[in-house]
Structure formats: structure tokens, C-alpha cells
Coordinates of C-alpha atoms in Angstrom, one line a residue:
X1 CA 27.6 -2.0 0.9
X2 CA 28.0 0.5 -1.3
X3 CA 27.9 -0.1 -5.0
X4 CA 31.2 -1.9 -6.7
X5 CA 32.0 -0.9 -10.9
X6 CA 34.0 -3.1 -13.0
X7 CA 36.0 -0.7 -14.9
X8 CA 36.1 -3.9 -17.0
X9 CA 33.0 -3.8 -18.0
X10 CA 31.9 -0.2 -17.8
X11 CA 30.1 1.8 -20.7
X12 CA 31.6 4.3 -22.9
X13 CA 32.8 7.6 -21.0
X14 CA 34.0 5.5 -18.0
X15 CA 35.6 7.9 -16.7
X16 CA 32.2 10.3 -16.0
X17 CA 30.9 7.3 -13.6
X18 CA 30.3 8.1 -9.8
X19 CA 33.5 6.3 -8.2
X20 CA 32.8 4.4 -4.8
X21 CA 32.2 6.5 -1.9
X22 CA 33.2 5.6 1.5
X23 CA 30.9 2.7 2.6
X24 CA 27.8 4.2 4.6
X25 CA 27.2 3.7 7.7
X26 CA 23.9 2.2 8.9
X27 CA 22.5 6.0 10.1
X28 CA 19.3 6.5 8.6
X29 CA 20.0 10.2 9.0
X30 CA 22.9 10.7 6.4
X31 CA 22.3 11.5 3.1
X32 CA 24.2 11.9 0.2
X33 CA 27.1 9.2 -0.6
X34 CA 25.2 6.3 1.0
X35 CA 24.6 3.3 -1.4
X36 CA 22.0 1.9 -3.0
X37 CA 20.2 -0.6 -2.2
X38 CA 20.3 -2.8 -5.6
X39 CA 23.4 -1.0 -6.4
X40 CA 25.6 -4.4 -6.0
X41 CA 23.6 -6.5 -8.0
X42 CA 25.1 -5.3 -11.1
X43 CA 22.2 -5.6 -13.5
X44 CA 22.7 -2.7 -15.2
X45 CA 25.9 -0.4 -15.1
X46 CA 24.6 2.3 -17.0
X47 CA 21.5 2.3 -15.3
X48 CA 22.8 2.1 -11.9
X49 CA 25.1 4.6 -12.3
X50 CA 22.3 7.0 -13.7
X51 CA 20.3 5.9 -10.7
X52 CA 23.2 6.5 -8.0
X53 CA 23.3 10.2 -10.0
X54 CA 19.9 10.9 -9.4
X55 CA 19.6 9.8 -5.6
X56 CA 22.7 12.2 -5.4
X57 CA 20.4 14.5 -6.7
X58 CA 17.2 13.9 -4.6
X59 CA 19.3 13.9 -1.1
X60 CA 21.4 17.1 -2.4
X61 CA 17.7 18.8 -2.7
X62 CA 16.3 17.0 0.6
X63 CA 12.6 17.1 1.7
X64 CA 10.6 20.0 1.0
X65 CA 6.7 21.2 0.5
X66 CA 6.6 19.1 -2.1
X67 CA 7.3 16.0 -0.2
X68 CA 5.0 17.3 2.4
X69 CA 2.2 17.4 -0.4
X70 CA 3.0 14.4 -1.9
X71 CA 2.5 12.8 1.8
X72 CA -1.2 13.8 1.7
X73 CA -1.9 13.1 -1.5
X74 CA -0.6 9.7 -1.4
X75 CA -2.2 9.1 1.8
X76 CA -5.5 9.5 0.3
X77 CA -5.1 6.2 -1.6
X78 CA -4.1 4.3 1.5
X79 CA -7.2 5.6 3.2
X80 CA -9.7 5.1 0.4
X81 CA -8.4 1.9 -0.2
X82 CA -8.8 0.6 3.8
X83 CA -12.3 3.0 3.6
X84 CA -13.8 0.9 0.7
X85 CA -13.1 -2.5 1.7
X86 CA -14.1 -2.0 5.1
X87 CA -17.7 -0.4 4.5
X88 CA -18.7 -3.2 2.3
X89 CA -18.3 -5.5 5.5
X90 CA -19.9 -3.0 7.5
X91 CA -23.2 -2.5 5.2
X92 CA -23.1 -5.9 3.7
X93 CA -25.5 -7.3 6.2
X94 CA -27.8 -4.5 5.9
X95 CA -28.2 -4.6 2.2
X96 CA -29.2 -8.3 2.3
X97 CA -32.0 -7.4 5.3
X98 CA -33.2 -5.3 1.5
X99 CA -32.3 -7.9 -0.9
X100 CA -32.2 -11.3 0.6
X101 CA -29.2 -12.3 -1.7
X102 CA -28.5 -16.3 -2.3
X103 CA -24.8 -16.0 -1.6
X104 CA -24.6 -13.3 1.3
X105 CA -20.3 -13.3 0.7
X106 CA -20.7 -11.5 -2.4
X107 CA -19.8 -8.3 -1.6
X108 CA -16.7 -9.3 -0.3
X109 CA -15.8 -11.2 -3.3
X110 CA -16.8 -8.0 -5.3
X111 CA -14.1 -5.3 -3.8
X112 CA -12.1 -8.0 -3.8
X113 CA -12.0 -9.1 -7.4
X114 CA -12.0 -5.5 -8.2
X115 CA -8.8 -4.3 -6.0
X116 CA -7.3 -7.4 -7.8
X117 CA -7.8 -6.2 -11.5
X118 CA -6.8 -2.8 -10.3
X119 CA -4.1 -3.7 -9.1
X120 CA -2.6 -5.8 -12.1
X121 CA -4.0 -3.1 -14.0
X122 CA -2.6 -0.1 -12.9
X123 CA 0.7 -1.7 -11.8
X124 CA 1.7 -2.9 -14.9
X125 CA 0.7 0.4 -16.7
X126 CA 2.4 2.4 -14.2
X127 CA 5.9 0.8 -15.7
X128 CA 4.8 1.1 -19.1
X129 CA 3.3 4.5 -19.3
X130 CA 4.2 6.0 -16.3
X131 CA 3.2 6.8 -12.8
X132 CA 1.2 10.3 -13.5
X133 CA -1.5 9.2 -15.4
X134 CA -2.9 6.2 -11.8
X135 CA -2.2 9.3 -9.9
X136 CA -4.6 11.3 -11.4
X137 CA -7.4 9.7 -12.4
X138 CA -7.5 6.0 -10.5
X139 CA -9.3 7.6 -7.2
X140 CA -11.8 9.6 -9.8
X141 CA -12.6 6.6 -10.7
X142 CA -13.5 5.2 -7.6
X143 CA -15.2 8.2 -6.0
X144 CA -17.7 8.2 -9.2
X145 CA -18.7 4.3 -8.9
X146 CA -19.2 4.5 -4.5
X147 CA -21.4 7.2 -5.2
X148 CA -23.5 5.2 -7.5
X149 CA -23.2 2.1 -5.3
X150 CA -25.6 4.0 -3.3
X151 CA -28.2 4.1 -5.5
X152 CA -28.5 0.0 -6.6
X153 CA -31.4 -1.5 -7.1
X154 CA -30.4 -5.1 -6.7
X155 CA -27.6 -6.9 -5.1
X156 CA -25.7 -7.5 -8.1
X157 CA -26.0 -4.1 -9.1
X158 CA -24.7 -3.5 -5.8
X159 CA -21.5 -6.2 -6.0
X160 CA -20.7 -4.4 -9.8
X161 CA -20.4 -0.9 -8.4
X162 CA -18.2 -1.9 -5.3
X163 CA -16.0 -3.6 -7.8
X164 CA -15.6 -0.6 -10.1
X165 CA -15.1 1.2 -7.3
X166 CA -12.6 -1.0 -5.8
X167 CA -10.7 -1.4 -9.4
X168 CA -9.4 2.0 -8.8
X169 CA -9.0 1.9 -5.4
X170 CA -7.2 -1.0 -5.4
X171 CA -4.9 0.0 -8.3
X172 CA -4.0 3.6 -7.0
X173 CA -2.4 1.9 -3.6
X174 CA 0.6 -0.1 -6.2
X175 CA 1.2 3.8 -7.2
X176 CA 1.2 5.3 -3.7
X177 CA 3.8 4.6 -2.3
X178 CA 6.3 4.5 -5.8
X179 CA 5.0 7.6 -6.5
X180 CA 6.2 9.1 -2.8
X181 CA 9.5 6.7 -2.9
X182 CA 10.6 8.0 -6.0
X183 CA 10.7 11.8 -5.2
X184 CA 12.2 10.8 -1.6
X185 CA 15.5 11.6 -0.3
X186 CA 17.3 8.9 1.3
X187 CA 17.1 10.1 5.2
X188 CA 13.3 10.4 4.5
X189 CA 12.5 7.1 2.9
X190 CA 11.0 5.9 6.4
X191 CA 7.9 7.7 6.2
X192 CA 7.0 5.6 3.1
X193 CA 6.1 3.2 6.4
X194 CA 4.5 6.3 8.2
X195 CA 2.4 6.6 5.4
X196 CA 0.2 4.0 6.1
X197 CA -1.3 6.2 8.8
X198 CA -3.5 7.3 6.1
X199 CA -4.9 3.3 6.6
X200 CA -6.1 3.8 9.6
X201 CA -7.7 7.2 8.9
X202 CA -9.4 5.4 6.0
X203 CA -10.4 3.0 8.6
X204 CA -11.5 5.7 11.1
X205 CA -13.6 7.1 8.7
X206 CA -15.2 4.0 7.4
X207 CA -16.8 3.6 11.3
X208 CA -17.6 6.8 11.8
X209 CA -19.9 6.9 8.6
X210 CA -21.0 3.6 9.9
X211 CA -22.2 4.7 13.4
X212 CA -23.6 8.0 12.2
X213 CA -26.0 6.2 9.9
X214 CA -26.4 2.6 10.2
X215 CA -27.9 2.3 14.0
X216 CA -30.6 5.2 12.9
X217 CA -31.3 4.7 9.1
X218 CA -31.5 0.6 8.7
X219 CA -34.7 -1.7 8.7
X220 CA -35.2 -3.9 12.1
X221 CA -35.8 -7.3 10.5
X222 CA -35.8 -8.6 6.7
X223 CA -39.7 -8.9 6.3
X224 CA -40.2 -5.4 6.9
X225 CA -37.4 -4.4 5.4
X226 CA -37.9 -2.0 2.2
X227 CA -35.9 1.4 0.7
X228 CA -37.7 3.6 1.8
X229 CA -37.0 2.5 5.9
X230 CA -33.1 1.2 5.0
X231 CA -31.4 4.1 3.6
X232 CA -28.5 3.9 6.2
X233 CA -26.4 2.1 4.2
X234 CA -26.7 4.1 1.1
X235 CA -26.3 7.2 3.2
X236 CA -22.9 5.5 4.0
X237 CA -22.1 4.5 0.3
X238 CA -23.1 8.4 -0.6
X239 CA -20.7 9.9 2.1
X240 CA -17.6 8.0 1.4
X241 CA -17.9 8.6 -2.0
X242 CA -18.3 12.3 -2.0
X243 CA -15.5 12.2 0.2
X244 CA -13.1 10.6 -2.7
X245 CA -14.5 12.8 -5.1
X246 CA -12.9 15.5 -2.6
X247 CA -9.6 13.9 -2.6
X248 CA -9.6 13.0 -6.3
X249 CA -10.2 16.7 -7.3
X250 CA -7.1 17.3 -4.5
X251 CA -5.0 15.5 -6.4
X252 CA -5.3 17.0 -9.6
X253 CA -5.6 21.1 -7.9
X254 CA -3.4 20.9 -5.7
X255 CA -0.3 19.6 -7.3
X256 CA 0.5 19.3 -10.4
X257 CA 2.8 15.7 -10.4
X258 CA 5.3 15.6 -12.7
X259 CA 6.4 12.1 -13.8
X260 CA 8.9 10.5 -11.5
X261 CA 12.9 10.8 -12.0
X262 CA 13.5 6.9 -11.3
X263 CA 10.7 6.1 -13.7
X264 CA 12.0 8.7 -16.6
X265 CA 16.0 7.3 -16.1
X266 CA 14.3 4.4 -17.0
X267 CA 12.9 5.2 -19.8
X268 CA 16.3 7.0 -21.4
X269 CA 14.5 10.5 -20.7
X270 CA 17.3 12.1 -19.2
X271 CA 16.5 16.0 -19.8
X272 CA 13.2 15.7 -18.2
X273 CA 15.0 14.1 -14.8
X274 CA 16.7 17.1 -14.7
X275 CA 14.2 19.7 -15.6
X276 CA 12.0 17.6 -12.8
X277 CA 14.9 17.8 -10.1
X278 CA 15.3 21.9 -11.2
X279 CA 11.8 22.6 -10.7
X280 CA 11.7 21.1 -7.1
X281 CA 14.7 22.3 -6.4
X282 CA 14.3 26.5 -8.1
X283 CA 10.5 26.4 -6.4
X284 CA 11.9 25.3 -2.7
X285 CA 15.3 27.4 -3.2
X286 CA 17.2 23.9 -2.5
X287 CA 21.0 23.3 -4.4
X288 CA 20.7 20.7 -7.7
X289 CA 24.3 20.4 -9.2
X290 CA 23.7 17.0 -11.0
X291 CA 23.8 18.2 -14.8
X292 CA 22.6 16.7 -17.8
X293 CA 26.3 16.1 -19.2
X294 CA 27.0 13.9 -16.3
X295 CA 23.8 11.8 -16.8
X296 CA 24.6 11.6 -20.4
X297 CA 28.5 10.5 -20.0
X298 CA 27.3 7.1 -18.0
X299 CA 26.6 5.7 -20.9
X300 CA 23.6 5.3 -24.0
X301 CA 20.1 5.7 -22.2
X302 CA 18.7 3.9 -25.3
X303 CA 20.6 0.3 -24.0
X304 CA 19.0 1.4 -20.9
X305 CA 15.0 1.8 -22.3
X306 CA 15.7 -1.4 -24.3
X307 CA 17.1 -3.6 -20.8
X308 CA 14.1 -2.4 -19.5
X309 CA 10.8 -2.7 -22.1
X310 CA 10.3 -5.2 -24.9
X311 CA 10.6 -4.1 -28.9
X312 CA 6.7 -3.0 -28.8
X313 CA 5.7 -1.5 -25.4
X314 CA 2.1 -2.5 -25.8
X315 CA 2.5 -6.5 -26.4
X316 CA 1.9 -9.4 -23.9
X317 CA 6.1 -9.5 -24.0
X318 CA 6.6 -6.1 -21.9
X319 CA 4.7 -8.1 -19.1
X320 CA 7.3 -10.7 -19.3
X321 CA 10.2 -8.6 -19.8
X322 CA 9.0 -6.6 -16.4
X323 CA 8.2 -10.1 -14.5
X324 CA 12.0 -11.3 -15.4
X325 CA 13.9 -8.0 -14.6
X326 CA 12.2 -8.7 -11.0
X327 CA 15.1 -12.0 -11.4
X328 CA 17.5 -11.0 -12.8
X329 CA 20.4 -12.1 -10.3
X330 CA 19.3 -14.9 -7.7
X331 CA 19.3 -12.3 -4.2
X332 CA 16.4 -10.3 -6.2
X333 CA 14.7 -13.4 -7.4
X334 CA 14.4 -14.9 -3.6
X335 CA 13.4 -11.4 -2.3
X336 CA 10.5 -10.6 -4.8
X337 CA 9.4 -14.3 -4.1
X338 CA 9.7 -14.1 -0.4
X339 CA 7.5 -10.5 -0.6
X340 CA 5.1 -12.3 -2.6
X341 CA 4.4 -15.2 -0.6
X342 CA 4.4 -12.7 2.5
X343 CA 1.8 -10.7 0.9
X344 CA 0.0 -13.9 0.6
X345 CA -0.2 -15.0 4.1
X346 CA -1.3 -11.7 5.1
X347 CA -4.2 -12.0 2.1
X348 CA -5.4 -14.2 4.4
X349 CA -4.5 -13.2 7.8
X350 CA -5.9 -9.6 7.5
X351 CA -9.4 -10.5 6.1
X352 CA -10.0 -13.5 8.6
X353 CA -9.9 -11.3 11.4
X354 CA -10.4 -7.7 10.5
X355 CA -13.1 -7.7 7.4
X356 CA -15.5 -10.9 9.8
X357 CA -14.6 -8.7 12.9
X358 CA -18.1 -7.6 13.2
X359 CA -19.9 -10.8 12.4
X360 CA -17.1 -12.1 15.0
X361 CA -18.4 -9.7 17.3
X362 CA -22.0 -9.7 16.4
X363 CA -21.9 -13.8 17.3
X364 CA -20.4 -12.7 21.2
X365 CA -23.3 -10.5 22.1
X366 CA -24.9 -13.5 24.2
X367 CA -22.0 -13.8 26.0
X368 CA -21.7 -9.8 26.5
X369 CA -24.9 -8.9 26.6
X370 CA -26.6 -7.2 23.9
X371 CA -25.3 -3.6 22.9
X372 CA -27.3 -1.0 20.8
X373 CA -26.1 -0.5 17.6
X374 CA -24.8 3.0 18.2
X375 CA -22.4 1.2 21.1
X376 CA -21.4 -1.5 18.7
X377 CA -20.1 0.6 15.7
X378 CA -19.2 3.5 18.7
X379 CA -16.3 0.5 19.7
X380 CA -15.7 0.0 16.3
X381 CA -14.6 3.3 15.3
X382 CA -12.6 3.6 18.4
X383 CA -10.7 0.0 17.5
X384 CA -10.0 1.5 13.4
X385 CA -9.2 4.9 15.8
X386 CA -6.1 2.9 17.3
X387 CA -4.8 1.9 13.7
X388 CA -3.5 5.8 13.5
X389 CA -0.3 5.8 15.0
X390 CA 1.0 2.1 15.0
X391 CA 2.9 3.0 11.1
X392 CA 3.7 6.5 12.7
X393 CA 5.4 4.2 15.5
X394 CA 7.1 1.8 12.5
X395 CA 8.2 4.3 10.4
X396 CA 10.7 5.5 14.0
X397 CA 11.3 1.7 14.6
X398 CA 11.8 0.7 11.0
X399 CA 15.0 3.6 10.8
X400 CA 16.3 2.2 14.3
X401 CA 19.7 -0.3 14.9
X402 CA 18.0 -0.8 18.3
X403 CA 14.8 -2.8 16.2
X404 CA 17.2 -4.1 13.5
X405 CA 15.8 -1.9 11.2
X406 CA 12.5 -2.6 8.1
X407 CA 13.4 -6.1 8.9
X408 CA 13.3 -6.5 12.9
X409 CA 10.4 -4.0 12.6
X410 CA 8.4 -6.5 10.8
X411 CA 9.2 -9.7 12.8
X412 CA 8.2 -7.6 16.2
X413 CA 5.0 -6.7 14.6
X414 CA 3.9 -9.9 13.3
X415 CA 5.1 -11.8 16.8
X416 CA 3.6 -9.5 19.1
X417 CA 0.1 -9.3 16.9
X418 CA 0.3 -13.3 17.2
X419 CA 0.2 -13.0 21.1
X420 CA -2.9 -11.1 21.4
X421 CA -4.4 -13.1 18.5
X422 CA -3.9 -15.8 20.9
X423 CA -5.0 -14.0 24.0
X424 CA -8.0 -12.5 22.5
X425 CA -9.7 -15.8 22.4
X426 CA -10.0 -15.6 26.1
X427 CA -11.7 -12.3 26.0
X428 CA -15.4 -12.3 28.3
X429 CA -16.9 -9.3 28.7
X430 CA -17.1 -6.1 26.5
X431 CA -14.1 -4.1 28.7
X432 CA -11.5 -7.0 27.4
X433 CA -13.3 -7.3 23.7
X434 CA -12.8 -3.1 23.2
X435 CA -9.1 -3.3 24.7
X436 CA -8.0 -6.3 23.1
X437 CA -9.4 -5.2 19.4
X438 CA -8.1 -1.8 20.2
X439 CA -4.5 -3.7 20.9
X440 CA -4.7 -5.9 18.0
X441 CA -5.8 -2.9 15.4
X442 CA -2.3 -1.1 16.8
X443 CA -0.1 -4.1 16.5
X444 CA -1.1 -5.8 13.1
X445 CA -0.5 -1.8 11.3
X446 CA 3.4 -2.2 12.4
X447 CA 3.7 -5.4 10.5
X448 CA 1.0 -4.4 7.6
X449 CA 2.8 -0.9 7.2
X450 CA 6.4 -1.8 7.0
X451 CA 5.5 -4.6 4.6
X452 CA 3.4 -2.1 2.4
X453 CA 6.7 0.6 2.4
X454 CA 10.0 -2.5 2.0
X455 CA 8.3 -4.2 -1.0
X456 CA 8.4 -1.1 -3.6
X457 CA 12.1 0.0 -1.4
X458 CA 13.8 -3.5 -2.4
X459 CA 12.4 -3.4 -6.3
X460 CA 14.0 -2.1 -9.2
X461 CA 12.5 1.2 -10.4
X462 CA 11.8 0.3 -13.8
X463 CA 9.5 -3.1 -12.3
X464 CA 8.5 -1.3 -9.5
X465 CA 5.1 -1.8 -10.3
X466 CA 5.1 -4.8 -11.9
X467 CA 6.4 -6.3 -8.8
X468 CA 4.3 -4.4 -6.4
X469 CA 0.8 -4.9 -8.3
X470 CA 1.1 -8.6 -8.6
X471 CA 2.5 -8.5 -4.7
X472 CA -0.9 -6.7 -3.9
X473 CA -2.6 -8.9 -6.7
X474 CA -1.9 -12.1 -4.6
X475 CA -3.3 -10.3 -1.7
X476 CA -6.3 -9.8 -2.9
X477 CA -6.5 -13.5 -4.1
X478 CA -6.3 -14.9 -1.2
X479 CA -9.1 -11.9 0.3
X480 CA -11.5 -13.7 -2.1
X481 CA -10.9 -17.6 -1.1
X482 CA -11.3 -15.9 2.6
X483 CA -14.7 -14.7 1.6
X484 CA -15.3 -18.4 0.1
X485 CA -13.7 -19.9 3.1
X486 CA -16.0 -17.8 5.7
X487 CA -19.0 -18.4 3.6
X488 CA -19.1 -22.3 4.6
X489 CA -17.1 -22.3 7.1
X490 CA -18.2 -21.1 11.3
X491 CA -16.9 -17.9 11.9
X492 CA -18.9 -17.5 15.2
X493 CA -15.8 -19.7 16.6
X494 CA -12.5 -18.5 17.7
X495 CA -11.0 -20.9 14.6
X496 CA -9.8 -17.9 12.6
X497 CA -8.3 -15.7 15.4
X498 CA -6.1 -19.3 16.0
X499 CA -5.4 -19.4 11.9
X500 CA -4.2 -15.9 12.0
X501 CA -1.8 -15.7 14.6
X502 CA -0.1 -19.2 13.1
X503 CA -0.2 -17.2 9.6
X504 CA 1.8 -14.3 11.8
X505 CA 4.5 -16.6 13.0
X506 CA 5.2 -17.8 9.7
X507 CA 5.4 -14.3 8.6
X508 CA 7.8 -13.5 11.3
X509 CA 10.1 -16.1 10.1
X510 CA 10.1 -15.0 6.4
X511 CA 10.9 -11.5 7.3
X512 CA 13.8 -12.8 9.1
X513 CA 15.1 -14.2 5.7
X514 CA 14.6 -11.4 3.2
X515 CA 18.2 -10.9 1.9
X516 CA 17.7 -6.8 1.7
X517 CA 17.7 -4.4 4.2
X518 CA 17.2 -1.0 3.2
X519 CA 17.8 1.0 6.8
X520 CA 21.2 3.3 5.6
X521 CA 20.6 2.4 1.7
X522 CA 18.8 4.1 -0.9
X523 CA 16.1 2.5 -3.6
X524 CA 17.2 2.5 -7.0

């Protein structure tokens, strides 16, 4: 419903506060007037009525080039992110044919420990110093170390590269999609979903690279193995990471990102929202009528900055003052803890059967017949291929009554990725192993995608990546006691495609109970 205000209880200037509108309807289509989606939880009047201002603002404006760039750019992170955790799998095997490692998981627990310290990292930066500064320089980061991953000489070298490379990876995908949610107007915000189409393009690319150099640069067996005769994988580490660099210089040449309104309201900088909002707005030739009078009579931004940051910005206390406005009144408590634990179950979920795919696969070839390599990773680029449109698909479903909106998008993605979780265990030649991997890759991206776009949608601006980089955080976690898990544990058996599709039944069932729906509301 749309948001109340306790005249009672109001700031200063009372009078200057956007009144109740009509209550919106559930059309994802309307704009301006609809509420938002925090709006009722009254944790901040000042701040919410700033907020409401500024999404008045942002739908008044609507979607422009700038949105369109900001799509791209933003996209980049999904795909680089998908891209670097995906060729570690795919080479991993080929590296050890050079280096005969001890623990042949490390890899995995390498990207992995490194998307998790990105993502703590950058998230909780990204609510103390802003959203810019991951946006710019995280993916630079990453591009610079995959290139060097190429050139290890040892595995360990190897596993500290990946990890560097995956710490900025790994962080830029907690500023994705705030970065893209915060400049969105309302009847837009459904293609923060669509944007994990980038995903599967990172995917895409990852087994491409792979069959282009892998079945005609790599060593036969481990005792003949040297560098000179097992440059495939390297090839691979030196293509994807020139292809970074390419979208990390993008991002800084081709738009210059101005901080985001939601995160300056936040921070009591209420001239630059609206010198922001005019820029957009004067470069597009779009209306903006919110002035900065009106922001300004809500109420004192300072009380605002203050609810939001502890007395010294840099201390171990502006963690915990983000971690607790995530609970501040008990609907937004049991939603971040429900996202959490979802993000959990799908830590799990998603490397079990898509990261030990191809060792999955690899273990079948009796029962298949043996395949060339260039026929293996040719199937394996057309399964990441199929990834594409699925979040194109649940950003339509996820703005729908018919599909119950974010919500009845995510428990039809996760229940009908169970069923061919399940069926794929009867799979017996290489026809049904293509289709049903091809099947699987499209269905598991409608749950994955929606999931990625409602947890920044339901969180507070000024936590936004608090909340979202430990919810990403956790993910990873449970990616590394996956590698752990698959290291002693038989993943030539259909156990894990079993595990998975319980995990996505469970996961059906706690989308069901998330107390927020944004389809027809606004983020704050």
C-alpha cells in the first residue's frame, strides 16, 4: 500500500511532505504516484519522504539512453562474474595435467574465497563511500589479474591470481544491479531481472574460449605434459582477460556515472540529487520539476546522514550500524534473513551441478561413448548458450499478475528446475544429456535472476549493499564447502543432481514467504 505519514510525528515543515496518493494498483506499467516499497515501514519519515520525492522524480524523467547504457555497462559485471568462475572449472583439469597439484579443488576454493572478500569488500564500501568508485575500477581490477593468471608458473601462483581476479569480480556484481536500480524508474525496475542475461553471455563466452582452445592447445596425458605443449588453457586465461580489460576501459569512456540519487538522499547531499536528476533529464530533454526547496522542507538531511552512518564513517561501528538498519522493524528483519538463507541454498545448489557439470559429464562418456573434445565443450557452449533468454523471460514473468509477480516468478523457477534435476538422472545417451542440460541451464536462470534483481529491490538504499554483499558473501561460502564437499565426496554419481533439486524445493517454499512484493511498488 502506499506509504502512511503520522502528521504526529512528522518533521519540521510538515506541511512540504508528499501527502498519500491514491493507492496504486498492481500495473507494473504506471509510474508516478505508486508507493514504495519500504514506504510503510516507517523507519525514517524524513528519509522516506525524500525518497518518495526522488522516485517522483526518476518516473517523471522515465527511461532514457542513459538507462540503456547503464544496462550494458552493468551487464558487463554479471558476465565477467559468470565468465571467471566458470573457466577455472573448465581449465582446472588441464593445469593439473602441468602441475600435478596435491589438492586438485583448489581452484575452486580460490575464485571462491576471492568473490567472497570482494563482495564484503565492495559492498560494504559501496554504502560508505559510494557506488561510483566499485563501478569504475572493481572490473579493472579483475581484467589486470586473469591476464596474469595466464602466465603462472605454479599452481598456487595460479589459485592467487584467480582470486585477485575474482575479488573484483565478485565485488562489482553487489554494485550492479544498485547501481542500475537506483537510476530506474518504477515501470522499468523489471529489467534489473532481465539483466542477468548478461550471466549467460558471460557463460557463453566462457565455452566458447574453452572449445576454441582447449581441445587443440592442451597436453594428452600428465607425463608428457609440459608448457610448451599445454598453452590452451593460458590462451583461455589471456582471452577473457583482455576481454574485461575491454569492458573495464567501457565503463570509464563511455559514461561518465555520476553517484546515485538514492545513495546521495542518504547521505544528506541533496543539491547533488538534483543537479544528478537535471543532467539526465536536460541531456535526454525529459521534464524534472522536483526542486531543491521541496527536498529541503521534508525535514534536516543531517538527522538523515546520522540514522544512517555511525559518528566516524571509517570504524568497525558503521558495519554494525548498516547490519542493523537492515532490522529495523520485524517485516525487514524476516525478509533480509529469508534472502540470506535463500542465497545460501542456492551457494550450494548452483555449484553442485553447474561448476562439477563437466567432471559430471566427463565421468558419463562410458555410458555415451567417448566424444572428441571439440564435441564436448561444442555442447557445452550450446547448454551456457540457453542461459540467454531465461532472465529476459523473468524479467516479463516477474512484472506479470498472471505469475504472481518477483515472488510466483521465483517459486515456478525453482519447482520446475527441480523436475528436470530429477529427470536428468535418467538421461542415456548424448541426444537426452545436451537437451536436458540445455533445459536445466534455461530453467535454473529464472529462479537465479529474479533472486539476484528482488534482494537489492526489497533493501533500504542507504544498506543496500551492506545487505546485498553479505547476501552474495554467504553465497560464496557455501561455493567453497561445495569444492570441499566434491573434493571427498563421488561426484561421478547422480547424488548431487538429487541434493540440488531438494535444495530447489526448499527454495520454492521460502520465496513463498518473503513478506515483500515489489511488482506495482517502487525501491526506496
Amino acid at each position: 500500500m502506499a506509504p502512511q505519514y503520522d502528521d504526529t510525528k512528522a518533521p519540521k515543515h510538515v506541511d512540504a511532505l508528499p501527502r498519500p496518493i491514491n493507492p496504486q494498483s498492481d500495473d507494473e506499467t504506471s509510474s508516478v504516484g505508486k508507493g514504495d516499497i519500504l514506504g510503510a515501514e516507517h523507519v525514517d519519515l524524513v528519509l522516506n519522504a525524500k525518497m518518495h520525492l526522488v522516485n517522483n522524480a526518476i518516473d517523471e524523467i522515465g527511461f532514457t539512453g542513459y538507462h540503456w547504457k547503464l544496462f550494458v555497462l552493468n551487464g558487463f559485471g554479471y558476465a565477467v562474474d559468470s565468465l571467471l568462475l566458470l573457466v577455472q572449472g573448465n581449465i582446472a583439469s588441464y593445469a593439473a595435467k602441468e602441475f600435478q597439484p596435491s589438492f586438485p579443488k583448489g581452484l575452486t576454493i580460490a575464485v571462491y574465497v576471492g568473490m567472497l572478500v570482494g563482495a564484503l569488500f565492495w559492498g560494504l564500501s559501496a554504502d560508505v563511500i559510494g557506488r561510483k568508485f566499485a563501478f569504475n575500477f572493481s572490473l579493472m581490477i579483475s581484467s589486470v589479474f586473469a591476464i596474469v593468471a595466464g602466465a603462472s608458473p605454479s599452481w598456487t601462483v595460479l589459485g592467487l591470481f584467480i582470486c585477485l581476479s575474482a575479488f573484483g569480480s565478485g565485488g562489482n556484481l553487489v554494485l550492479d544491479t544498485a547501481v542500475f536500480l537506483e537510476y530506474l524508474p518504477s515501470q522499468s525496475q523489471w529489467m534489473i531481472t532481465a539483466l542477468a542475461a548478461w550471466w549467460g553471455v558471460g557463460q557463453l563466452v566462457a565455452g566458447l574460449f574453452s572449445w576454441a582452445f582447449l581441445p587443440n592447445f592442451s597436453c594428452a596425458t600428465a607425463a608428457t605434459c609440459t608448457r610448451a605443449n599445454n598453452m590452451g588453457w593460458r590462451y583461455v586465461w589471456f582471452a577473457d582477460g583482455a576481454l574485461v580489460l575491454v569492458m573495464s576501459l567501457a565503463r570509464i569512456f563511455v559514461i561518465k556515472l555520476r553517484e546515485t540519487p538514492k545513495f546521495l538522499i542518504g547521505e544528506g547531499k541533496d543539491a547533488e540529487v538534483i543537479d544528478t536528476l537535471q543532467f539526465i533529464a536536460n541531456k535526454y530533454n525529459r521534464p524534472c520539476s522536483l526542486t531543491l526547496e521541496q527536498l529541503e522542507a521534508c525535514g534536516d538531511s543531517q538527522a538523515a546522514t546520522s540514522a544512517s552512518h555511525a559518528n566516524f564513517k571509517f570504524s568497525p561501528v558503521e558495519i554494525f550500524v548498516h547490519c542493523r538498519g537492515l532490522f529495523t522493524t520485524r517485516r525487514m528483519g524476516l525478509s533480509t534473513s529469508l534472502i540470506w538463507f535463500s542465497w545460501l541454498l542456492i551457494g550450494l545448489a548452483y555449484p553442485l551441478y553447474n561448476v562439477f557439470l563437466p567432471t559430471y559429464l566427463a565421468t558419463r562418456g562410458a555410458e555415451f561413448g567417448e566424444q572428441s573434445q571439440s564435441v564436448y565443450w561444442r555442447n557445452y557452449a550450446i547448454a551456457n548458450l540457453c542461459s540467454i533468454p531465461s532472465p529476459i523471460l523473468a524479467g516479463y514473468m516477474c512484472r506479470s499478475k498472471l505469475f504472481w509477480g518477483r515472488r510466483g516468478t521465483m517459486i515456478i523457477g525453482a519447482l520446475v528446475t527441480m523436475a528436470f534435476f530429477f529427470a536428468y538422472t535418467q538421461v542415456r545417451n548424448n541426444a537426452q544429456n545436451l537437451a536436458f542440460t540445455c533445459c536445466i541451464s534455461f530453467c535454473l536462470n529464472i529462479y537465479y535472476a529474479t533472486l539476484y534483481a528482488y534482494t537489492p529491490e526489497v533493501l533500504p538504499s542507504a544498506h543496500r549493499g551492506t545487505g546485498n554483499g553479505i547476501a552474495i558473501a554467504l553465497n560464496r561460502v557455501m561455493g567453497i564447502i561445495s569444492a570441499v564437499v566434491a573434493t571427498y565426496a563421488n561426484t561421478s554419481t547422480p547424488v548431487p543432481i538429487y541434493i540440488c533439486a531438494a535444495l530447489y524445493i526448499v527454495m520454492a517454499l521460502i520465496s513463498a514467504a518473503f513478506p515483500f512484493e515489489p511488482m506495482g511498488k517502487r525501491s526506496s
